[in-house]
Amino acid sequence: MSIDVVIAGAGPNGLMLACELALAGVRPIVLERLPERTTENRANGLVGQVVRMLDRRGLYERLGGDESPRPTPRYMFGALPLNLGPLGADNPLHLLPVPQLRIEQVLEERAVELGVEIRRGHELTGLQQDEDAVVVDVSGPGGAYRLRARYLVGADGGRSVTRKLSGIGFPGVTRDETISRTASVSVPPELVDPTTGGLNVPGYGLIPLNMHHRTERGGIFAFASFPPRSPLVTTLEWEPDRTDDGSAPELTLDEMRESIRRVLGVDVPLGPPDGPGPHLLRRVVGGNTRLAARFRDRHVLLVGDAAHVHSALGGPGLNLGLQDAINLGWKLAAEIHGWAPPGLLDSYETERRPAAERVVMHTQAQSALIAPGSEVTALRELFAELLRDRRNVRHIADMMSGADIRYAPGSADAHPLVGRWAPDLLLETEKGTVRLAELTRTARPLLLDMTPDGSLTEAVSGRHDRVDAIAARPRPTTAPSDSPSALLLRPDCYVAWASASPYPDERERDGLRTAMAGWFGAAHSMA
Ligand SMILES: Cc1cc2nc3c(=O)[nH]c(=O)nc-3n(C[C@H](O)[C@H](O)[C@H](O)COP(=O)(O)OP(=O)(O)OC[C@H]3O[C@@H](n4cnc5c(N)ncnc54)[C@H](O)[C@@H]3O)c2cc1C
């Protein structure tokens, strides 16, 4: 069999997985149904830990980020403002405003650089599995053909053909009483607040920039600006008695204006967009919240929207999906290279399903908080009171960023960082001062030995083909007081083992050897 992995779908998550596999020495074939990259933008930005994760792959600057990610002082939850400034150094929430079209372009360029073959205009139409492999039916520009691969990953979005053909259920709920409308527009410059960038709506007041705004008339309005693109206006309305069948013609600016009038009760003088395109006129009826019954069926795995769909409120989709891909990539590569310890590939679902469940939970909670009705208004008042407490803000920020994720925590006396995503560190190495994010770009497991004598690096012997070891000193200014003296990092930057002692004793060294074997397989014999 010549093909290790076929990925169905060159959306952001399929492309991210392709990059991760290629970094790990596996060259997947990516099948993409569309002959050209789409011009319809969905996400306007990345929210959460994924921003820092992309920095740890060298993609943050390519996506328009400057220097290194910094947490945002403000965000929102269920159209309530989230004041994150008081969290200071504990603030885990990072934003990167970048259109999904650009994310897909950057990931595609990176995948091609790494040698990935992307077949555009090739659609997965069928699949069968046998004991050793999956056979994929493809319809391409030159006709139908078949591929036999060890694994197929469905990254083919919420309506995933891979998921359906594999017989994997997609339980959840469909709501059809909402209509959301989004349009690229121009607004008279005098209506834009010079200090905040918000929109001063005559007869209504100031609408904050890039925030959902719930009105007492029972709707949501948002004014968003991501220069140099034209501003976007969005409304969300509840129409439980709607009778249309969803086949209405494309959204017009007039329809957008009428919707805004219903939501705000006043007119907003909108014009057609005058910034660079592509411009958006989108109407979305209803929405789904669903989670695949399984993320794996033998040789078939699901990532991203193929595995879970939910409301886009707060923009959690790519924080979840891209980190699915990063979690899966190295595990699948380990399986293909033959060094994966038993159960490693199944840990993809064990680890990522709870992350998806959490997003399903908080997007549903946010949907409840923005709905119309006086009971909801009362609930929001209570919620707003709770959000005056720093601990609650921290709780929500941890949840939205994914900082509350703790995978396998290890034994009861394990270091508190085990199972957590590794903190940012500034390190002195023999090659100079570097950020941890600069050491993780190869996506290889990494033993970071910060003990005074650097004696732990020998633990890598017999696994040099797959694990790197670096002796380093943390810069005291960046090191927290409970700073570890050594960290074993998985390629997705989660901590597999850590020690706090400058001179780890034999018991701790045993723990390191166990973690090394548990995550990165048996060592080659030295004989
Ligand atoms: C309106 C809206 C706004 C959003 N805003 C945000 C946001 O601000 N932040 C955020 O993080 N997320 C946001 N999201 C969510 C985000 O867009 C999705 O989570 C993301 O697109 C999922 O990526 P994916 O690669 O899993 O699937 P998709 O992007 O759906 O890509 C799937 C790909 O598979 C291809 N394909 C499908 N079937 C086949 C087949 N049979 N064979 C081959 N190829 C196939 C498709 O053509 C497509 O290119 C938003 C979503 C929506 C709808």
Coordinates of C-alpha atoms and ligand atoms in Angstrom, one line a residue:
M1 CA 0.0 0.0 0.0
S2 CA 1.6 3.3 -1.0
I3 CA -0.7 5.9 0.6
D4 CA -0.6 6.4 4.3
V5 CA -3.3 9.0 4.8
V6 CA -6.0 10.5 2.6
I7 CA -7.6 13.7 4.0
A8 CA -11.1 14.6 2.6
G9 CA -11.5 18.4 2.7
A10 CA -9.0 21.2 2.3
G11 CA -10.8 23.5 4.8
P12 CA -8.7 24.9 7.6
N13 CA -8.8 21.8 9.7
G14 CA -7.9 19.4 6.8
L15 CA -5.0 21.6 5.8
M16 CA -3.7 22.0 9.4
L17 CA -3.8 18.2 9.7
A18 CA -1.9 17.9 6.5
C19 CA 0.8 20.3 7.8
E20 CA 1.1 18.4 11.0
L21 CA 1.4 15.0 9.3
A22 CA 4.0 16.4 6.9
L23 CA 6.1 17.8 9.7
A24 CA 6.0 14.3 11.3
G25 CA 7.3 12.8 8.1
V26 CA 4.0 11.5 6.6
R27 CA 2.8 12.9 3.2
P28 CA -1.0 12.8 3.0
I29 CA -3.1 13.3 -0.1
V30 CA -5.7 15.9 0.4
L31 CA -8.9 15.6 -1.7
E32 CA -10.9 18.8 -2.1
R33 CA -14.2 18.9 -3.9
L34 CA -14.0 22.6 -4.9
P35 CA -11.8 23.2 -8.0
E36 CA -10.7 26.6 -6.5
R37 CA -10.4 28.0 -3.0
T38 CA -13.8 29.4 -1.9
T39 CA -14.3 33.2 -1.9
E40 CA -17.0 33.1 0.8
N41 CA -15.5 34.1 4.2
R42 CA -16.8 32.5 7.4
A43 CA -14.6 33.2 10.4
N44 CA -13.3 36.7 11.1
G45 CA -10.8 35.6 13.6
L46 CA -9.2 33.1 15.9
V47 CA -10.1 33.1 19.6
G48 CA -8.3 31.2 22.3
Q49 CA -5.2 29.0 22.8
V50 CA -5.0 28.2 19.1
V51 CA -3.5 31.7 18.5
R52 CA -0.5 30.8 20.7
M53 CA -0.5 27.3 19.2
L54 CA -0.1 28.7 15.7
D55 CA 2.8 30.8 17.1
R56 CA 4.3 27.5 18.2
R57 CA 4.2 26.4 14.6
G58 CA 5.6 29.7 13.2
L59 CA 2.3 30.6 11.6
Y60 CA 1.2 33.5 13.8
E61 CA 3.2 36.1 12.0
R62 CA 2.3 34.7 8.6
L63 CA -1.3 35.2 9.6
G64 CA -0.6 38.9 10.3
G65 CA 0.2 38.7 14.0
D66 CA 2.9 41.0 15.3
E67 CA 5.9 39.7 17.4
S68 CA 4.1 37.4 19.8
P69 CA 0.5 36.9 20.9
R70 CA -0.7 39.1 23.7
P71 CA -4.0 38.5 25.6
T72 CA -6.9 40.6 24.8
P73 CA -8.2 43.0 27.5
R74 CA -11.8 42.7 26.3
Y75 CA -14.1 40.1 24.8
M76 CA -17.7 39.0 25.1
F77 CA -19.8 36.1 26.4
G78 CA -23.4 35.7 25.3
A79 CA -23.4 39.4 24.2
L80 CA -22.2 40.4 27.7
P81 CA -18.9 42.3 27.9
L82 CA -16.0 40.3 29.4
N83 CA -13.6 42.7 31.1
L84 CA -10.3 40.7 31.1
G85 CA -7.9 43.5 32.0
P86 CA -8.0 42.8 35.7
L87 CA -6.8 39.2 35.1
G88 CA -3.4 40.7 34.2
A89 CA -0.8 37.9 33.7
D90 CA -3.5 35.3 34.3
N91 CA -5.5 36.3 31.3
P92 CA -5.5 33.3 28.9
L93 CA -7.6 34.7 26.1
H94 CA -5.9 35.6 22.9
L95 CA -7.4 36.9 19.6
L96 CA -6.1 37.1 16.1
P97 CA -8.5 38.9 13.8
V98 CA -7.8 37.2 10.5
P99 CA -10.4 36.2 7.9
Q100 CA -10.8 32.4 7.4
L101 CA -10.0 32.9 3.7
R102 CA -6.5 34.1 4.7
I103 CA -6.1 31.2 7.2
E104 CA -6.9 28.7 4.4
Q105 CA -4.5 30.4 2.0
V106 CA -1.7 30.4 4.6
L107 CA -2.3 26.8 5.6
E108 CA -2.4 25.7 2.0
E109 CA 0.8 27.5 1.2
R110 CA 2.5 25.9 4.2
A111 CA 1.2 22.4 3.3
V112 CA 2.5 22.7 -0.2
E113 CA 5.9 23.9 1.1
L114 CA 6.0 20.8 3.2
G115 CA 5.3 18.6 0.2
V116 CA 1.6 17.8 0.6
E117 CA -0.3 16.9 -2.5
I118 CA -3.6 18.8 -2.7
R119 CA -6.0 17.5 -5.4
R120 CA -8.6 20.2 -6.1
G121 CA -11.8 19.3 -7.9
H122 CA -11.5 15.7 -6.4
E123 CA -14.5 14.7 -4.4
L124 CA -14.7 11.7 -2.0
T125 CA -17.8 9.8 -3.1
G126 CA -17.5 6.4 -1.4
L127 CA -15.5 4.3 1.0
Q128 CA -15.1 0.7 2.1
Q129 CA -13.0 -0.6 4.9
D130 CA -11.2 -4.0 5.2
E131 CA -8.9 -5.2 7.9
D132 CA -5.9 -3.3 6.9
A133 CA -7.0 -0.3 5.0
V134 CA -9.7 2.0 3.6
V135 CA -10.6 2.2 -0.1
V136 CA -11.8 5.6 -1.1
D137 CA -13.9 6.3 -4.3
V138 CA -13.0 9.7 -5.8
S139 CA -14.6 11.6 -8.5
G140 CA -12.0 13.9 -10.2
P141 CA -11.8 16.1 -13.2
G142 CA -10.4 13.1 -15.2
G143 CA -13.2 10.7 -14.0
A144 CA -13.7 8.3 -11.1
Y145 CA -10.8 6.5 -9.5
R146 CA -9.9 4.7 -6.2
L147 CA -7.3 5.1 -3.6
R148 CA -6.3 2.6 -1.0
A149 CA -4.9 4.1 2.2
R150 CA -4.1 3.1 5.7
Y151 CA -6.2 5.9 7.1
L152 CA -8.8 8.3 5.8
V153 CA -9.5 11.5 7.8
G154 CA -12.8 13.2 7.2
A155 CA -12.2 17.0 7.4
D156 CA -15.1 17.6 5.1
G157 CA -17.1 19.9 7.2
G158 CA -20.5 19.7 9.1
R159 CA -22.2 17.8 6.3
S160 CA -19.3 15.3 6.2
V161 CA -19.7 12.6 3.5
T162 CA -17.0 10.7 5.3
R163 CA -19.0 10.6 8.5
K164 CA -22.2 9.6 6.7
L165 CA -20.5 6.9 4.6
S166 CA -18.9 5.5 7.8
G167 CA -22.3 5.2 9.4
I168 CA -21.2 7.4 12.3
G169 CA -24.3 9.1 13.8
F170 CA -24.4 12.9 14.4
P171 CA -26.8 13.3 17.4
G172 CA -27.8 16.7 18.6
V173 CA -30.3 19.5 18.0
T174 CA -31.4 21.6 15.0
R175 CA -33.0 24.9 15.7
D176 CA -34.8 26.6 12.8
E177 CA -36.4 29.7 14.5
T178 CA -33.4 32.1 14.1
I179 CA -32.3 34.1 11.0
S180 CA -28.9 35.7 10.9
R181 CA -28.0 38.3 8.3
T182 CA -24.5 39.6 7.6
A183 CA -23.5 42.2 5.0
S184 CA -20.4 44.1 4.1
V185 CA -21.4 47.7 4.1
S186 CA -20.1 51.3 4.3
V187 CA -21.3 53.7 7.0
P188 CA -21.0 57.5 7.1
P189 CA -17.6 58.2 8.7
E190 CA -19.2 60.7 11.2
L191 CA -21.2 57.8 12.8
V192 CA -18.0 55.9 13.7
D193 CA -16.9 56.8 17.2
P194 CA -13.3 58.2 16.9
T195 CA -12.2 56.8 20.3
T196 CA -13.7 53.3 20.3
G197 CA -14.5 52.6 16.7
G198 CA -18.1 51.8 17.7
L199 CA -21.1 52.9 15.7
N200 CA -23.1 55.9 16.9
V201 CA -26.6 55.1 15.7
P202 CA -28.8 58.2 15.5
G203 CA -31.8 57.9 17.8
Y204 CA -30.3 54.8 19.5
G205 CA -26.8 55.4 20.9
L206 CA -23.4 53.9 20.8
I207 CA -23.0 50.3 19.6
P208 CA -19.6 48.9 20.8
L209 CA -17.2 47.7 18.1
N210 CA -16.9 44.0 17.4
M211 CA -19.4 43.0 20.1
H212 CA -22.8 41.4 20.0
H213 CA -25.4 43.8 21.2
R214 CA -28.8 42.4 22.5
T215 CA -31.7 44.8 22.2
E216 CA -34.9 44.8 24.2
R217 CA -36.9 44.4 21.0
G218 CA -35.6 40.9 20.8
G219 CA -32.6 40.7 18.5
I220 CA -28.9 40.9 18.2
F221 CA -27.0 43.6 16.3
A222 CA -23.3 43.7 15.7
F223 CA -21.0 46.2 14.0
A224 CA -17.6 44.8 13.1
S225 CA -14.6 46.3 11.5
F226 CA -11.5 44.5 10.3
P227 CA -9.6 47.1 8.1
P228 CA -8.9 47.3 5.2
R229 CA -12.0 45.2 4.6
S230 CA -15.4 47.0 4.6
P231 CA -17.2 46.9 7.9
L232 CA -19.7 44.1 8.6
V233 CA -23.1 44.5 10.1
T234 CA -24.9 41.5 11.5
T235 CA -28.4 40.9 12.9
L236 CA -29.9 37.9 14.5
E237 CA -33.7 37.6 14.8
W238 CA -36.0 35.0 16.2
E239 CA -38.9 34.1 13.9
P240 CA -40.5 31.0 15.3
D241 CA -43.5 31.3 12.9
R242 CA -41.5 31.6 9.8
T243 CA -43.0 29.8 6.8
D244 CA -40.4 30.1 4.1
D245 CA -38.6 27.0 2.9
G246 CA -35.2 28.6 3.0
S247 CA -35.0 29.1 -0.8
A248 CA -35.2 32.9 -0.6
P249 CA -33.1 34.8 -3.1
E250 CA -29.7 36.3 -1.9
L251 CA -29.7 38.8 0.9
T252 CA -30.0 42.4 -0.3
L253 CA -28.9 45.6 1.5
D254 CA -32.6 46.6 1.7
E255 CA -33.4 43.4 3.5
M256 CA -30.5 44.0 5.8
R257 CA -31.7 47.6 6.5
E258 CA -35.2 46.4 7.3
S259 CA -33.8 43.7 9.7
I260 CA -31.7 46.4 11.5
R261 CA -34.8 48.6 11.8
R262 CA -36.7 45.7 13.5
V263 CA -33.8 45.0 15.9
L264 CA -32.8 48.5 16.8
G265 CA -36.1 50.3 16.2
V266 CA -34.3 53.0 14.1
D267 CA -32.7 53.3 10.6
V268 CA -29.0 53.0 10.1
P269 CA -27.8 54.8 6.9
L270 CA -25.9 51.9 5.3
G271 CA -24.3 52.0 1.9
P272 CA -22.7 49.4 -0.3
P273 CA -19.2 48.4 0.7
D274 CA -16.3 50.4 -0.7
G275 CA -13.3 48.5 0.8
P276 CA -11.5 45.6 -0.9
G277 CA -13.6 42.4 -1.4
P278 CA -14.7 39.7 -1.4
H279 CA -17.9 41.2 0.1
L280 CA -20.4 39.4 2.1
L281 CA -24.2 39.1 1.9
R282 CA -25.2 36.1 3.9
R283 CA -28.4 34.9 5.4
V284 CA -28.3 31.8 7.6
V285 CA -31.5 30.2 8.8
G286 CA -31.4 28.2 12.0
G287 CA -28.4 26.2 13.2
N288 CA -27.2 22.9 14.4
T289 CA -25.5 21.7 17.6
R290 CA -24.3 18.2 17.0
L291 CA -21.4 15.9 18.1
A292 CA -20.4 12.8 16.2
A293 CA -21.2 9.6 18.0
R294 CA -17.6 8.5 17.5
F295 CA -14.5 10.3 16.1
R296 CA -13.1 7.0 14.8
D297 CA -14.3 4.0 13.0
R298 CA -11.3 1.6 12.4
H299 CA -9.3 3.3 9.6
V300 CA -11.5 6.4 9.4
L301 CA -11.2 9.4 11.7
L302 CA -13.1 12.7 11.9
V303 CA -11.7 16.2 12.6
G304 CA -13.2 19.7 12.9
D305 CA -16.7 20.4 11.8
A306 CA -17.1 16.8 10.5
A307 CA -16.9 15.8 14.2
H308 CA -18.8 18.7 15.8
V309 CA -21.0 21.7 14.8
H310 CA -22.3 24.4 17.1
S311 CA -23.2 28.0 17.2
A312 CA -20.5 30.4 15.9
L313 CA -21.1 32.7 18.9
G314 CA -17.8 33.9 20.3
G315 CA -15.9 32.2 17.4
P316 CA -14.8 29.0 19.1
G317 CA -14.9 26.8 16.0
L318 CA -11.3 27.0 14.8
N319 CA -9.9 27.0 18.4
L320 CA -11.5 23.6 18.6
G321 CA -11.0 22.2 15.1
L322 CA -7.4 23.3 14.5
Q323 CA -6.4 21.8 17.8
D324 CA -8.2 18.6 16.9
A325 CA -5.9 18.5 13.9
I326 CA -2.8 19.2 16.0
N327 CA -3.8 16.5 18.5
L328 CA -4.4 13.9 15.8
G329 CA -1.5 14.7 13.5
W330 CA 1.4 13.4 15.6
K331 CA -0.6 10.4 16.9
L332 CA -1.5 9.3 13.4
A333 CA 2.0 9.8 12.2
A334 CA 3.3 7.7 15.2
E335 CA 0.9 4.9 14.2
I336 CA 2.2 5.0 10.6
H337 CA 5.8 5.1 11.6
G338 CA 5.2 2.1 13.8
W339 CA 6.3 3.5 17.2
A340 CA 2.8 4.5 18.6
P341 CA 2.3 2.9 22.0
P342 CA -1.0 1.0 22.4
G343 CA -4.0 3.3 22.7
L344 CA -2.2 6.4 21.4
L345 CA -4.5 6.9 18.4
D346 CA -7.6 6.3 20.5
S347 CA -6.5 9.0 22.9
Y348 CA -7.4 11.5 20.1
E349 CA -11.1 11.0 20.9
T350 CA -10.6 10.5 24.6
E351 CA -8.9 14.0 24.7
R352 CA -10.8 15.9 22.1
R353 CA -14.4 14.8 22.8
P354 CA -14.5 16.5 26.2
A355 CA -13.0 19.7 24.5
A356 CA -15.8 19.5 21.9
E357 CA -18.5 18.9 24.6
R358 CA -17.3 21.9 26.5
V359 CA -17.7 24.1 23.4
V360 CA -21.1 22.7 22.7
M361 CA -22.0 23.5 26.3
H362 CA -20.8 27.1 26.3
T363 CA -22.2 28.0 22.9
Q364 CA -25.6 26.7 23.9
A365 CA -25.3 28.7 27.2
Q366 CA -24.5 31.8 25.1
S367 CA -27.4 31.1 22.8
A368 CA -29.7 31.0 25.8
L369 CA -28.2 34.3 27.1
I370 CA -28.9 36.2 23.8
A371 CA -32.5 35.0 23.3
P372 CA -35.5 37.4 23.5
G373 CA -37.7 37.6 26.5
S374 CA -37.9 39.2 30.0
E375 CA -36.7 36.0 31.7
V376 CA -33.6 36.1 29.6
T377 CA -33.1 39.8 30.5
A378 CA -33.3 38.8 34.2
L379 CA -30.8 36.0 33.6
R380 CA -28.5 38.4 31.9
E381 CA -28.7 40.8 34.9
L382 CA -27.7 38.0 37.2
F383 CA -24.9 36.9 34.9
A384 CA -23.6 40.5 34.6
E385 CA -23.4 40.6 38.4
L386 CA -21.5 37.4 38.4
L387 CA -19.1 38.8 35.8
R388 CA -18.0 41.5 38.3
D389 CA -16.2 38.8 40.2
R390 CA -12.7 38.3 38.8
R391 CA -12.8 34.5 39.5
N392 CA -15.9 34.1 37.3
V393 CA -14.3 36.1 34.5
R394 CA -11.2 33.9 34.8
H395 CA -13.4 30.7 34.7
I396 CA -15.1 31.8 31.5
A397 CA -11.9 33.0 29.9
D398 CA -10.2 29.7 30.7
M399 CA -13.1 27.8 29.2
M400 CA -13.3 29.9 26.0
S401 CA -9.5 29.8 25.5
G402 CA -9.2 26.1 26.3
A403 CA -6.8 26.8 29.1
D404 CA -8.9 24.6 31.4
I405 CA -8.2 21.5 29.4
R406 CA -6.2 18.9 31.3
Y407 CA -5.6 15.7 29.4
A408 CA -4.0 12.8 31.2
P409 CA -2.9 14.3 34.6
G410 CA -0.7 11.3 35.5
S411 CA -0.3 10.0 39.1
A412 CA -1.7 11.9 42.1
D413 CA 1.8 13.3 42.9
A414 CA 2.5 14.3 39.4
H415 CA 3.6 17.9 38.8
P416 CA 0.6 20.2 38.3
L417 CA 1.6 21.0 34.7
V418 CA 1.3 17.4 33.6
G419 CA -1.6 17.2 31.2
R420 CA -1.7 21.0 30.8
W421 CA -0.6 23.0 27.8
A422 CA 3.0 24.2 28.3
P423 CA 3.3 27.8 29.6
D424 CA 5.2 30.3 27.5
L425 CA 8.8 30.5 28.6
L426 CA 11.8 32.6 27.6
L427 CA 14.9 30.3 27.6
E428 CA 18.6 30.7 27.3
T429 CA 20.0 27.9 25.2
E430 CA 23.4 27.3 23.6
K431 CA 22.0 29.0 20.5
G432 CA 20.9 32.1 22.4
T433 CA 17.7 33.4 24.0
V434 CA 14.6 31.9 22.5
R435 CA 10.9 31.7 23.3
L436 CA 9.6 28.2 23.8
A437 CA 7.4 28.9 20.8
E438 CA 10.5 28.9 18.6
L439 CA 11.6 25.4 19.8
T440 CA 8.3 23.7 19.0
R441 CA 8.0 24.5 15.3
T442 CA 9.3 21.2 14.1
A443 CA 6.3 19.5 15.9
R444 CA 8.5 16.9 17.5
P445 CA 8.3 15.7 21.1
L446 CA 10.7 17.8 23.2
L447 CA 12.5 17.2 26.5
L448 CA 13.4 20.6 27.9
D449 CA 16.1 20.0 30.5
M450 CA 16.4 23.1 32.7
T451 CA 18.3 21.3 35.5
P452 CA 21.6 22.8 36.5
D453 CA 23.7 19.8 35.2
G454 CA 21.5 19.1 32.2
S455 CA 21.7 15.4 33.1
L456 CA 18.2 14.5 32.0
T457 CA 18.8 14.7 28.3
E458 CA 20.2 11.1 28.3
A459 CA 16.6 9.9 28.8
V460 CA 16.1 10.5 25.1
S461 CA 18.7 7.8 24.1
G462 CA 17.2 5.2 21.9
R463 CA 14.5 7.6 20.7
H464 CA 16.6 10.3 18.9
D465 CA 14.6 9.5 15.7
R466 CA 11.5 10.9 17.3
V467 CA 12.3 13.0 20.4
D468 CA 14.5 16.0 20.7
A469 CA 16.2 17.2 23.9
I470 CA 17.4 20.7 24.7
A471 CA 19.3 21.9 27.7
A472 CA 18.1 25.4 28.6
R473 CA 17.8 27.9 31.5
P474 CA 14.5 29.8 31.9
R475 CA 15.0 33.6 32.1
P476 CA 14.2 34.4 35.7
T477 CA 11.9 37.2 34.8
T478 CA 9.6 34.9 32.8
A479 CA 9.8 31.9 35.1
P480 CA 6.9 31.5 37.5
S481 CA 7.9 30.8 41.1
D482 CA 6.8 27.1 40.7
S483 CA 8.7 26.9 37.5
P484 CA 9.5 23.4 36.4
S485 CA 13.1 22.2 36.2
A486 CA 12.3 19.9 33.3
L487 CA 9.4 19.4 30.9
L488 CA 8.6 16.6 28.4
L489 CA 6.4 18.1 25.8
R490 CA 4.2 16.3 23.3
P491 CA 4.2 17.8 19.8
D492 CA 0.9 19.5 20.5
C493 CA 2.7 21.3 23.5
Y494 CA 0.8 19.4 26.2
V495 CA 3.1 18.4 29.1
A496 CA 3.7 14.6 29.3
W497 CA 6.0 14.8 32.3
A498 CA 7.4 17.6 34.5
S499 CA 9.7 17.9 37.5
A500 CA 10.1 20.8 39.9
S501 CA 13.4 19.5 41.5
P502 CA 16.7 20.9 40.3
Y503 CA 18.2 17.4 40.7
P504 CA 15.4 14.9 40.0
D505 CA 15.9 11.7 42.0
E506 CA 15.8 8.1 40.6
R507 CA 12.0 7.9 41.2
E508 CA 11.4 11.0 39.1
R509 CA 13.7 9.8 36.4
D510 CA 11.7 6.6 36.4
G511 CA 8.6 8.7 35.9
L512 CA 10.3 10.4 32.9
R513 CA 11.1 7.0 31.4
T514 CA 7.6 5.8 31.9
A515 CA 6.1 9.0 30.3
M516 CA 8.6 8.7 27.4
A517 CA 7.5 5.1 26.7
G518 CA 3.8 5.8 27.3
W519 CA 3.7 8.6 24.8
F520 CA 6.6 8.1 22.4
G521 CA 7.0 4.3 22.3
A522 CA 9.7 1.9 23.1
A523 CA 13.3 2.9 22.7
H524 CA 15.5 1.4 20.1
S525 CA 17.9 -1.2 21.5
M526 CA 21.4 0.2 22.0
A527 CA 23.0 -3.2 21.3
Ligands
LIG1 C1 -21.0 32.3 9.7 C2 -19.8 31.6 10.4 C3 -18.9 32.3 11.1 C4 -17.9 31.7 11.8 N1 -17.0 32.5 12.5 C5 -16.0 31.9 13.2 C6 -15.0 32.6 13.9 O1 -15.1 33.9 13.9 N2 -14.0 32.0 14.5 C7 -13.9 30.6 14.4 O2 -13.0 30.0 14.9 N3 -14.8 29.8 13.7 C8 -15.8 30.4 13.1 N4 -16.7 29.7 12.4 C9 -16.5 28.2 12.3 C10 -15.5 27.8 11.2 O3 -15.8 28.5 10.1 C11 -15.6 26.3 11.0 O4 -15.4 25.7 12.3 C12 -14.5 25.8 10.0 O5 -14.8 26.3 8.7 C13 -14.5 24.3 10.0 O6 -13.4 23.9 9.2 P1 -13.3 22.5 8.6 O7 -12.0 22.4 7.9 O8 -13.6 21.5 9.6 O9 -14.6 22.4 7.6 P2 -14.9 23.3 6.4 O10 -14.4 24.7 6.5 O11 -16.4 23.2 6.1 O12 -14.1 22.6 5.1 C14 -14.5 21.4 4.7 C15 -13.9 21.3 3.3 O13 -14.2 20.0 2.8 C16 -14.6 20.0 1.4 N5 -15.5 18.9 1.1 C17 -16.7 18.6 1.6 N6 -17.1 17.4 1.1 C18 -16.1 16.9 0.4 C19 -15.9 15.7 -0.2 N7 -16.9 14.7 -0.3 N8 -14.8 15.4 -0.8 C20 -13.8 16.3 -0.8 N9 -13.9 17.5 -0.2 C21 -15.1 17.8 0.4 C22 -15.4 21.4 1.4 O14 -15.4 21.8 0.0 C23 -14.5 22.2 2.3 O15 -13.5 22.9 1.6 C24 -17.8 30.3 11.7 C25 -18.7 29.5 11.0 C26 -19.7 30.2 10.3 C27 -20.7 29.4 9.5

